[in-house]
Amino acid sequence: MSYAGPEFDPPRPPRRLLRRPLTVTAAALVPTALAGWLVWQAVGDDGGAARAAPQTPRQAAPASPAGPDDGKRPDPAEPPVSPSDSAPSPLAHKVVVIDPGHNPGNSRHTSEINQQVDIGTGRKECDTTGTSTNDGYAEARFTLDVAHRLRALLEEQGATVRLTHDGDRDWGPCVDERARIGNAAHADAVVSIHADGSAAGNRGFHVILPGPVHAGAADTRPIVGSSRDLGERIADGFRRETGAAPSNYIGEGTGLDVRTDLGGLNLSTVPKVFLECGNMRDGAEAALLTSGAWRQKAAHGISEGIVSFLRG
């Protein structure tokens, strides 16, 4: 409990013996203080704690180039802000859409995902269940995990990141809806993350690029070139960060594959690629794909490719 006011102060003993020395000391300090005040008035405010006496107003100093003086002083305990601290983020105003392939719930909704949708060149299933490792680690779990890691890396650099789904729906979305999500976001880049389900012994990653399609609702001609640029940069970053080799069974060693039968690419109006990160049915690659540390490397590689593409 605190007390306020002189009526609560305890009585103090007389201190007559100290009165004269204190008077002398105070008297001695007055000339010094007066001299210091006069010097201060002559040189002006240098950013210290001293202020002019209220009865002697001074002309305000001009504002610094950094902006008008708001009367605040920097906290000496805080380090100064360097110009780089206030620089815009490298991916500011950039929109990236990440498309985690498949959905963990697709296997419980086979009738829904088997419905046919228009992909421009024909009709195809809404979606599939995806593949898995021999031990049952689902591709849909893998893709969502990598998507989360990739989102965090891109957001750290200032990008606006959207996912086509975030494990927040029972199944899907269908491939045509996945394309529409990227288009509606006016994305600067879209990456659909997958893992393959090929035969044992088939190893390596590959990036799927849209081929030229002009049929029905599909017209990839405006994005073929930019999508190839995006795919090549992602392939470079992925190989560098993970140490993975390009596919030994698709792409003839380039790590690149052009297709015109995928609705997610055919219906896209913004730069988009698919990335098959490895073969889940091969024991050696399954060991990598099920490793959290390796998936983090994968996310770094994809991020490097996207950043390189967005920076031009």
One Martini backbone bead per residue (centre of mass of N, CA, C, O) as a GRO file, in nm:
protein
  312
    1MET     BB    1   0.097   0.034   0.021
    2SER     BB    2   0.034   0.371  -0.043
    3TYR     BB    3   0.130   0.712   0.014
    4ALA     BB    4  -0.028   1.046   0.027
    5GLY     BB    5   0.099   1.315   0.146
    6PRO     BB    6   0.207   1.493   0.425
    7GLU     BB    7   0.009   1.362   0.647
    8PHE     BB    8   0.190   1.072   0.620
    9ASP     BB    9   0.437   1.178   0.724
   10PRO     BB   10   0.679   1.145   0.929
   11PRO     BB   11   0.839   1.278   1.165
   12ARG     BB   12   1.111   1.507   1.179
   13PRO     BB   13   1.407   1.585   1.275
   14PRO     BB   14   1.602   1.818   1.350
   15ARG     BB   15   1.854   2.003   1.111
   16ARG     BB   16   2.043   2.259   1.197
   17LEU     BB   17   2.344   2.165   1.139
   18LEU     BB   18   2.288   2.151   0.808
   19ARG     BB   19   2.196   2.429   0.702
   20ARG     BB   20   2.457   2.590   0.641
   21PRO     BB   21   2.601   2.401   0.441
   22LEU     BB   22   2.368   2.395   0.236
   23THR     BB   23   2.362   2.698   0.179
   24VAL     BB   24   2.648   2.719   0.075
   25THR     BB   25   2.626   2.514  -0.153
   26ALA     BB   26   2.396   2.647  -0.306
   27ALA     BB   27   2.540   2.917  -0.349
   28ALA     BB   28   2.775   2.790  -0.516
   29LEU     BB   29   2.589   2.676  -0.758
   30VAL     BB   30   2.450   2.917  -0.895
   31PRO     BB   31   2.672   3.033  -1.084
   32THR     BB   32   2.720   2.772  -1.241
   33ALA     BB   33   2.435   2.733  -1.352
   34LEU     BB   34   2.418   3.008  -1.497
   35ALA     BB   35   2.653   2.962  -1.688
   36GLY     BB   36   2.544   2.709  -1.825
   37TRP     BB   37   2.286   2.839  -1.938
   38LEU     BB   38   2.428   3.050  -2.118
   39VAL     BB   39   2.574   2.849  -2.295
   40TRP     BB   40   2.326   2.698  -2.398
   41GLN     BB   41   2.200   2.948  -2.535
   42ALA     BB   42   2.438   2.983  -2.742
   43VAL     BB   43   2.436   2.672  -2.878
   44GLY     BB   44   2.202   2.499  -2.809
   45ASP     BB   45   2.042   2.208  -2.896
   46ASP     BB   46   2.216   1.871  -2.886
   47GLY     BB   47   2.017   1.626  -2.768
   48GLY     BB   48   1.984   1.655  -2.486
   49ALA     BB   49   1.813   1.708  -2.176
   50ALA     BB   50   1.811   1.995  -2.214
   51ARG     BB   51   1.610   2.294  -2.156
   52ALA     BB   52   1.448   2.563  -2.193
   53ALA     BB   53   1.315   2.811  -2.048
   54PRO     BB   54   0.989   2.905  -2.055
   55GLN     BB   55   1.053   3.232  -2.049
   56THR     BB   56   1.266   3.149  -2.306
   57PRO     BB   57   1.206   3.147  -2.610
   58ARG     BB   58   1.280   2.960  -2.903
   59GLN     BB   59   1.368   2.888  -3.204
   60ALA     BB   60   1.295   2.648  -3.404
   61ALA     BB   61   1.430   2.392  -3.536
   62PRO     BB   62   1.490   2.247  -3.810
   63ALA     BB   63   1.410   1.998  -3.989
   64SER     BB   64   1.502   1.707  -4.073
   65PRO     BB   65   1.542   1.510  -4.349
   66ALA     BB   66   1.370   1.264  -4.219
   67GLY     BB   67   1.176   1.475  -4.073
   68PRO     BB   68   0.972   1.580  -3.852
   69ASP     BB   69   0.959   1.704  -3.535
   70ASP     BB   70   0.802   1.511  -3.258
   71GLY     BB   71   0.971   1.534  -2.971
   72LYS     BB   72   1.137   1.280  -2.990
   73ARG     BB   73   1.360   1.049  -2.845
   74PRO     BB   74   1.591   0.831  -2.859
   75ASP     BB   75   1.662   0.525  -2.742
   76PRO     BB   76   1.969   0.432  -2.617
   77ALA     BB   77   1.892   0.114  -2.603
   78GLU     BB   78   1.848   0.147  -2.907
   79PRO     BB   79   1.926   0.076  -3.209
   80PRO     BB   80   1.987   0.194  -3.494
   81VAL     BB   81   1.838   0.253  -3.799
   82SER     BB   82   1.893   0.126  -4.090
   83PRO     BB   83   1.825   0.155  -4.419
   84SER     BB   84   1.774  -0.159  -4.463
   85ASP     BB   85   1.534  -0.191  -4.256
   86SER     BB   86   1.336  -0.003  -4.461
   87ALA     BB   87   1.338  -0.182  -4.684
   88PRO     BB   88   1.196  -0.344  -4.913
   89SER     BB   89   1.078  -0.627  -4.993
   90PRO     BB   90   1.163  -0.840  -5.250
   91LEU     BB   91   0.830  -0.950  -5.261
   92ALA     BB   92   0.672  -0.712  -5.289
   93HIS     BB   93   0.361  -0.751  -5.453
   94LYS     BB   94   0.375  -1.059  -5.461
   95VAL     BB   95   0.212  -1.351  -5.605
   96VAL     BB   96   0.172  -1.681  -5.460
   97VAL     BB   97   0.078  -2.007  -5.569
   98ILE     BB   98   0.003  -2.304  -5.389
   99ASP     BB   99  -0.025  -2.657  -5.501
  100PRO     BB  100  -0.131  -2.918  -5.329
  101GLY     BB  101  -0.138  -3.224  -5.413
  102HIS     BB  102  -0.426  -3.315  -5.358
  103ASN     BB  103  -0.593  -3.509  -5.084
  104PRO     BB  104  -0.638  -3.684  -4.797
  105GLY     BB  105  -0.969  -3.715  -4.863
  106ASN     BB  106  -1.007  -3.853  -5.147
  107SER     BB  107  -1.039  -4.160  -5.062
  108ARG     BB  108  -1.343  -4.079  -4.934
  109HIS     BB  109  -1.416  -3.936  -5.247
  110THR     BB  110  -1.444  -4.094  -5.527
  111SER     BB  111  -1.700  -3.987  -5.668
  112GLU     BB  112  -1.613  -3.691  -5.683
  113ILE     BB  113  -1.320  -3.723  -5.821
  114ASN     BB  114  -1.449  -3.880  -6.085
  115GLN     BB  115  -1.544  -3.644  -6.203
  116GLN     BB  116  -1.587  -3.462  -6.487
  117VAL     BB  117  -1.372  -3.223  -6.650
  118ASP     BB  118  -1.279  -2.940  -6.815
  119ILE     BB  119  -0.946  -2.898  -7.006
  120GLY     BB  120  -1.006  -2.823  -7.328
  121THR     BB  121  -0.900  -3.114  -7.464
  122GLY     BB  122  -1.120  -3.224  -7.255
  123ARG     BB  123  -1.177  -3.486  -7.024
  124LYS     BB  124  -1.143  -3.519  -6.658
  125GLU     BB  125  -1.066  -3.582  -6.363
  126CYS     BB  126  -1.087  -3.393  -6.092
  127ASP     BB  127  -0.915  -3.618  -5.931
  128THR     BB  128  -0.684  -3.779  -5.711
  129THR     BB  129  -0.518  -3.962  -5.458
  130GLY     BB  130  -0.255  -4.055  -5.526
  131THR     BB  131   0.026  -4.155  -5.373
  132SER     BB  132   0.278  -4.375  -5.210
  133THR     BB  133   0.444  -4.538  -5.004
  134ASN     BB  134   0.500  -4.856  -4.893
  135ASP     BB  135   0.427  -4.737  -4.588
  136GLY     BB  136   0.186  -4.500  -4.641
  137TYR     BB  137   0.294  -4.230  -4.741
  138ALA     BB  138   0.132  -3.965  -4.854
  139GLU     BB  139   0.134  -3.737  -5.097
  140ALA     BB  140  -0.062  -3.531  -4.962
  141ARG     BB  141   0.116  -3.490  -4.712
  142PHE     BB  142   0.371  -3.396  -4.852
  143THR     BB  143   0.261  -3.147  -5.008
  144LEU     BB  144   0.158  -2.988  -4.757
  145ASP     BB  145   0.425  -2.965  -4.609
  146VAL     BB  146   0.585  -2.815  -4.828
  147ALA     BB  147   0.390  -2.578  -4.853
  148HIS     BB  148   0.434  -2.465  -4.569
  149ARG     BB  149   0.737  -2.415  -4.595
  150LEU     BB  150   0.722  -2.232  -4.844
  151ARG     BB  151   0.544  -2.012  -4.733
  152ALA     BB  152   0.733  -1.914  -4.510
  153LEU     BB  153   0.968  -1.826  -4.696
  154LEU     BB  154   0.808  -1.619  -4.872
  155GLU     BB  155   0.695  -1.438  -4.642
  156GLU     BB  156   0.974  -1.341  -4.539
  157GLN     BB  157   0.998  -1.177  -4.836
  158GLY     BB  158   0.686  -1.048  -4.884
  159ALA     BB  159   0.490  -1.242  -4.988
  160THR     BB  160   0.193  -1.343  -5.129
  161VAL     BB  161   0.024  -1.636  -5.003
  162ARG     BB  162  -0.148  -1.911  -5.165
  163LEU     BB  163  -0.373  -2.177  -5.126
  164THR     BB  164  -0.581  -2.409  -5.268
  165HIS     BB  165  -0.520  -2.573  -5.000
  166ASP     BB  166  -0.530  -2.660  -4.617
  167GLY     BB  167  -0.691  -2.911  -4.504
  168ASP     BB  168  -1.008  -2.763  -4.517
  169ARG     BB  169  -1.111  -3.012  -4.693
  170ASP     BB  170  -1.240  -3.317  -4.790
  171TRP     BB  171  -1.187  -3.237  -5.100
  172GLY     BB  172  -0.980  -3.135  -5.311
  173PRO     BB  173  -0.969  -2.965  -5.569
  174CYS     BB  174  -1.023  -2.936  -5.874
  175VAL     BB  175  -0.832  -2.871  -6.145
  176ASP     BB  176  -0.997  -2.623  -6.246
  177GLU     BB  177  -0.999  -2.474  -5.972
  178ARG     BB  178  -0.698  -2.446  -5.933
  179ALA     BB  179  -0.662  -2.260  -6.172
  180ARG     BB  180  -0.862  -2.034  -6.085
  181ILE     BB  181  -0.711  -1.943  -5.831
  182GLY     BB  182  -0.462  -1.828  -5.975
  183ASN     BB  183  -0.611  -1.635  -6.165
  184ALA     BB  184  -0.770  -1.465  -5.948
  185ALA     BB  185  -0.487  -1.375  -5.805
  186HIS     BB  186  -0.277  -1.284  -6.009
  187ALA     BB  187  -0.034  -1.452  -6.035
  188ASP     BB  188   0.319  -1.466  -6.070
  189ALA     BB  189   0.307  -1.766  -5.940
  190VAL     BB  190   0.278  -2.130  -5.992
  191VAL     BB  191   0.289  -2.426  -5.773
  192SER     BB  192   0.280  -2.778  -5.815
  193ILE     BB  193   0.290  -3.032  -5.577
  194HIS     BB  194   0.476  -3.346  -5.605
  195ALA     BB  195   0.477  -3.714  -5.632
  196ASP     BB  196   0.575  -4.003  -5.753
  197GLY     BB  197   0.459  -4.353  -5.892
  198SER     BB  198   0.689  -4.537  -5.978
  199ALA     BB  199   0.926  -4.747  -6.033
  200ALA     BB  200   1.169  -4.906  -5.918
  201GLY     BB  201   1.466  -4.706  -5.999
  202ASN     BB  202   1.311  -4.454  -6.033
  203ARG     BB  203   1.469  -4.132  -6.043
  204GLY     BB  204   1.400  -3.818  -5.955
  205PHE     BB  205   1.328  -3.507  -6.088
  206HIS     BB  206   1.046  -3.307  -6.225
  207VAL     BB  207   0.930  -3.060  -6.457
  208ILE     BB  208   0.615  -2.937  -6.554
  209LEU     BB  209   0.516  -2.807  -6.865
  210PRO     BB  210   0.344  -2.610  -7.069
  211GLY     BB  211   0.191  -2.647  -7.355
  212PRO     BB  212   0.053  -2.567  -7.646
  213VAL     BB  213  -0.284  -2.440  -7.602
  214HIS     BB  214  -0.597  -2.422  -7.823
  215ALA     BB  215  -0.886  -2.510  -7.642
  216GLY     BB  216  -1.150  -2.387  -7.558
  217ALA     BB  217  -1.062  -2.278  -7.235
  218ALA     BB  218  -0.776  -2.311  -7.359
  219ASP     BB  219  -0.469  -2.084  -7.328
  220THR     BB  220  -0.110  -2.109  -7.317
  221ARG     BB  221   0.054  -1.915  -7.499
  222PRO     BB  222   0.120  -1.671  -7.290
  223ILE     BB  223   0.278  -1.896  -7.071
  224VAL     BB  224   0.507  -2.075  -7.184
  225GLY     BB  225   0.765  -1.904  -7.142
  226SER     BB  226   0.735  -1.829  -6.836
  227SER     BB  227   0.709  -2.121  -6.735
  228ARG     BB  228   0.987  -2.217  -6.823
  229ASP     BB  229   1.147  -2.021  -6.654
  230LEU     BB  230   1.036  -2.116  -6.385
  231GLY     BB  231   1.116  -2.419  -6.412
  232GLU     BB  232   1.425  -2.383  -6.444
  233ARG     BB  233   1.470  -2.240  -6.171
  234ILE     BB  234   1.358  -2.464  -5.991
  235ALA     BB  235   1.550  -2.685  -6.081
  236ASP     BB  236   1.808  -2.546  -5.986
  237GLY     BB  237   1.733  -2.508  -5.686
  238PHE     BB  238   1.665  -2.803  -5.619
  239ARG     BB  239   1.936  -2.931  -5.689
  240ARG     BB  240   2.114  -2.755  -5.502
  241GLU     BB  241   1.964  -2.815  -5.219
  242THR     BB  242   1.925  -3.148  -5.244
  243GLY     BB  243   2.104  -3.313  -5.471
  244ALA     BB  244   1.924  -3.385  -5.690
  245ALA     BB  245   1.840  -3.554  -5.970
  246PRO     BB  246   1.738  -3.588  -6.256
  247SER     BB  247   1.548  -3.772  -6.422
  248ASN     BB  248   1.582  -4.125  -6.549
  249TYR     BB  249   1.263  -4.136  -6.702
  250ILE     BB  250   1.226  -3.816  -6.747
  251GLY     BB  251   1.352  -3.574  -6.984
  252GLU     BB  252   1.641  -3.668  -7.071
  253GLY     BB  253   1.804  -3.523  -6.814
  254THR     BB  254   1.662  -3.224  -6.766
  255GLY     BB  255   1.391  -3.212  -6.572
  256LEU     BB  256   1.192  -3.181  -6.824
  257ASP     BB  257   0.826  -3.156  -6.900
  258VAL     BB  258   0.590  -3.166  -7.162
  259ARG     BB  259   0.233  -3.081  -7.134
  260THR     BB  260  -0.139  -3.122  -7.252
  261ASP     BB  261  -0.312  -3.308  -7.006
  262LEU     BB  262  -0.335  -3.071  -6.784
  263GLY     BB  263  -0.563  -2.875  -6.631
  264GLY     BB  264  -0.382  -2.693  -6.445
  265LEU     BB  265  -0.236  -2.582  -6.709
  266ASN     BB  266  -0.441  -2.528  -6.942
  267LEU     BB  267  -0.620  -2.314  -6.746
  268SER     BB  268  -0.393  -2.123  -6.729
  269THR     BB  269  -0.298  -1.751  -6.711
  270VAL     BB  270  -0.043  -1.821  -6.547
  271PRO     BB  271   0.245  -1.900  -6.427
  272LYS     BB  272   0.304  -2.265  -6.450
  273VAL     BB  273   0.393  -2.557  -6.245
  274PHE     BB  274   0.521  -2.881  -6.199
  275LEU     BB  275   0.644  -3.086  -5.916
  276GLU     BB  276   0.846  -3.376  -5.906
  277CYS     BB  277   1.038  -3.469  -5.629
  278GLY     BB  278   0.979  -3.789  -5.656
  279ASN     BB  279   0.989  -4.145  -5.584
  280MET     BB  280   0.785  -4.325  -5.365
  281ARG     BB  281   0.860  -4.633  -5.486
  282ASP     BB  282   1.142  -4.571  -5.395
  283GLY     BB  283   1.335  -4.639  -5.132
  284ALA     BB  284   1.547  -4.409  -5.141
  285GLU     BB  285   1.340  -4.175  -5.190
  286ALA     BB  286   1.149  -4.227  -4.954
  287ALA     BB  287   1.357  -4.149  -4.735
  288LEU     BB  288   1.352  -3.850  -4.819
  289LEU     BB  289   1.042  -3.774  -4.829
  290THR     BB  290   1.017  -3.858  -4.504
  291SER     BB  291   1.204  -3.614  -4.448
  292GLY     BB  292   1.208  -3.313  -4.295
  293ALA     BB  293   1.486  -3.207  -4.383
  294TRP     BB  294   1.442  -3.253  -4.687
  295ARG     BB  295   1.183  -3.082  -4.718
  296GLN     BB  296   1.327  -2.818  -4.650
  297LYS     BB  297   1.515  -2.822  -4.892
  298ALA     BB  298   1.295  -2.824  -5.102
  299ALA     BB  299   1.172  -2.552  -5.025
  300HIS     BB  300   1.426  -2.388  -5.079
  301GLY     BB  301   1.454  -2.456  -5.379
  302ILE     BB  302   1.183  -2.344  -5.473
  303SER     BB  303   1.219  -2.060  -5.362
  304GLU     BB  304   1.465  -1.981  -5.530
  305GLY     BB  305   1.324  -2.004  -5.803
  306ILE     BB  306   1.100  -1.798  -5.754
  307VAL     BB  307   1.273  -1.554  -5.683
  308SER     BB  308   1.431  -1.546  -5.945
  309PHE     BB  309   1.184  -1.501  -6.125
  310LEU     BB  310   1.065  -1.237  -5.985
  311ARG     BB  311   1.342  -1.073  -6.033
  312GLY     BB  312   1.466  -1.158  -6.327
   0.00000   0.00000   0.00000
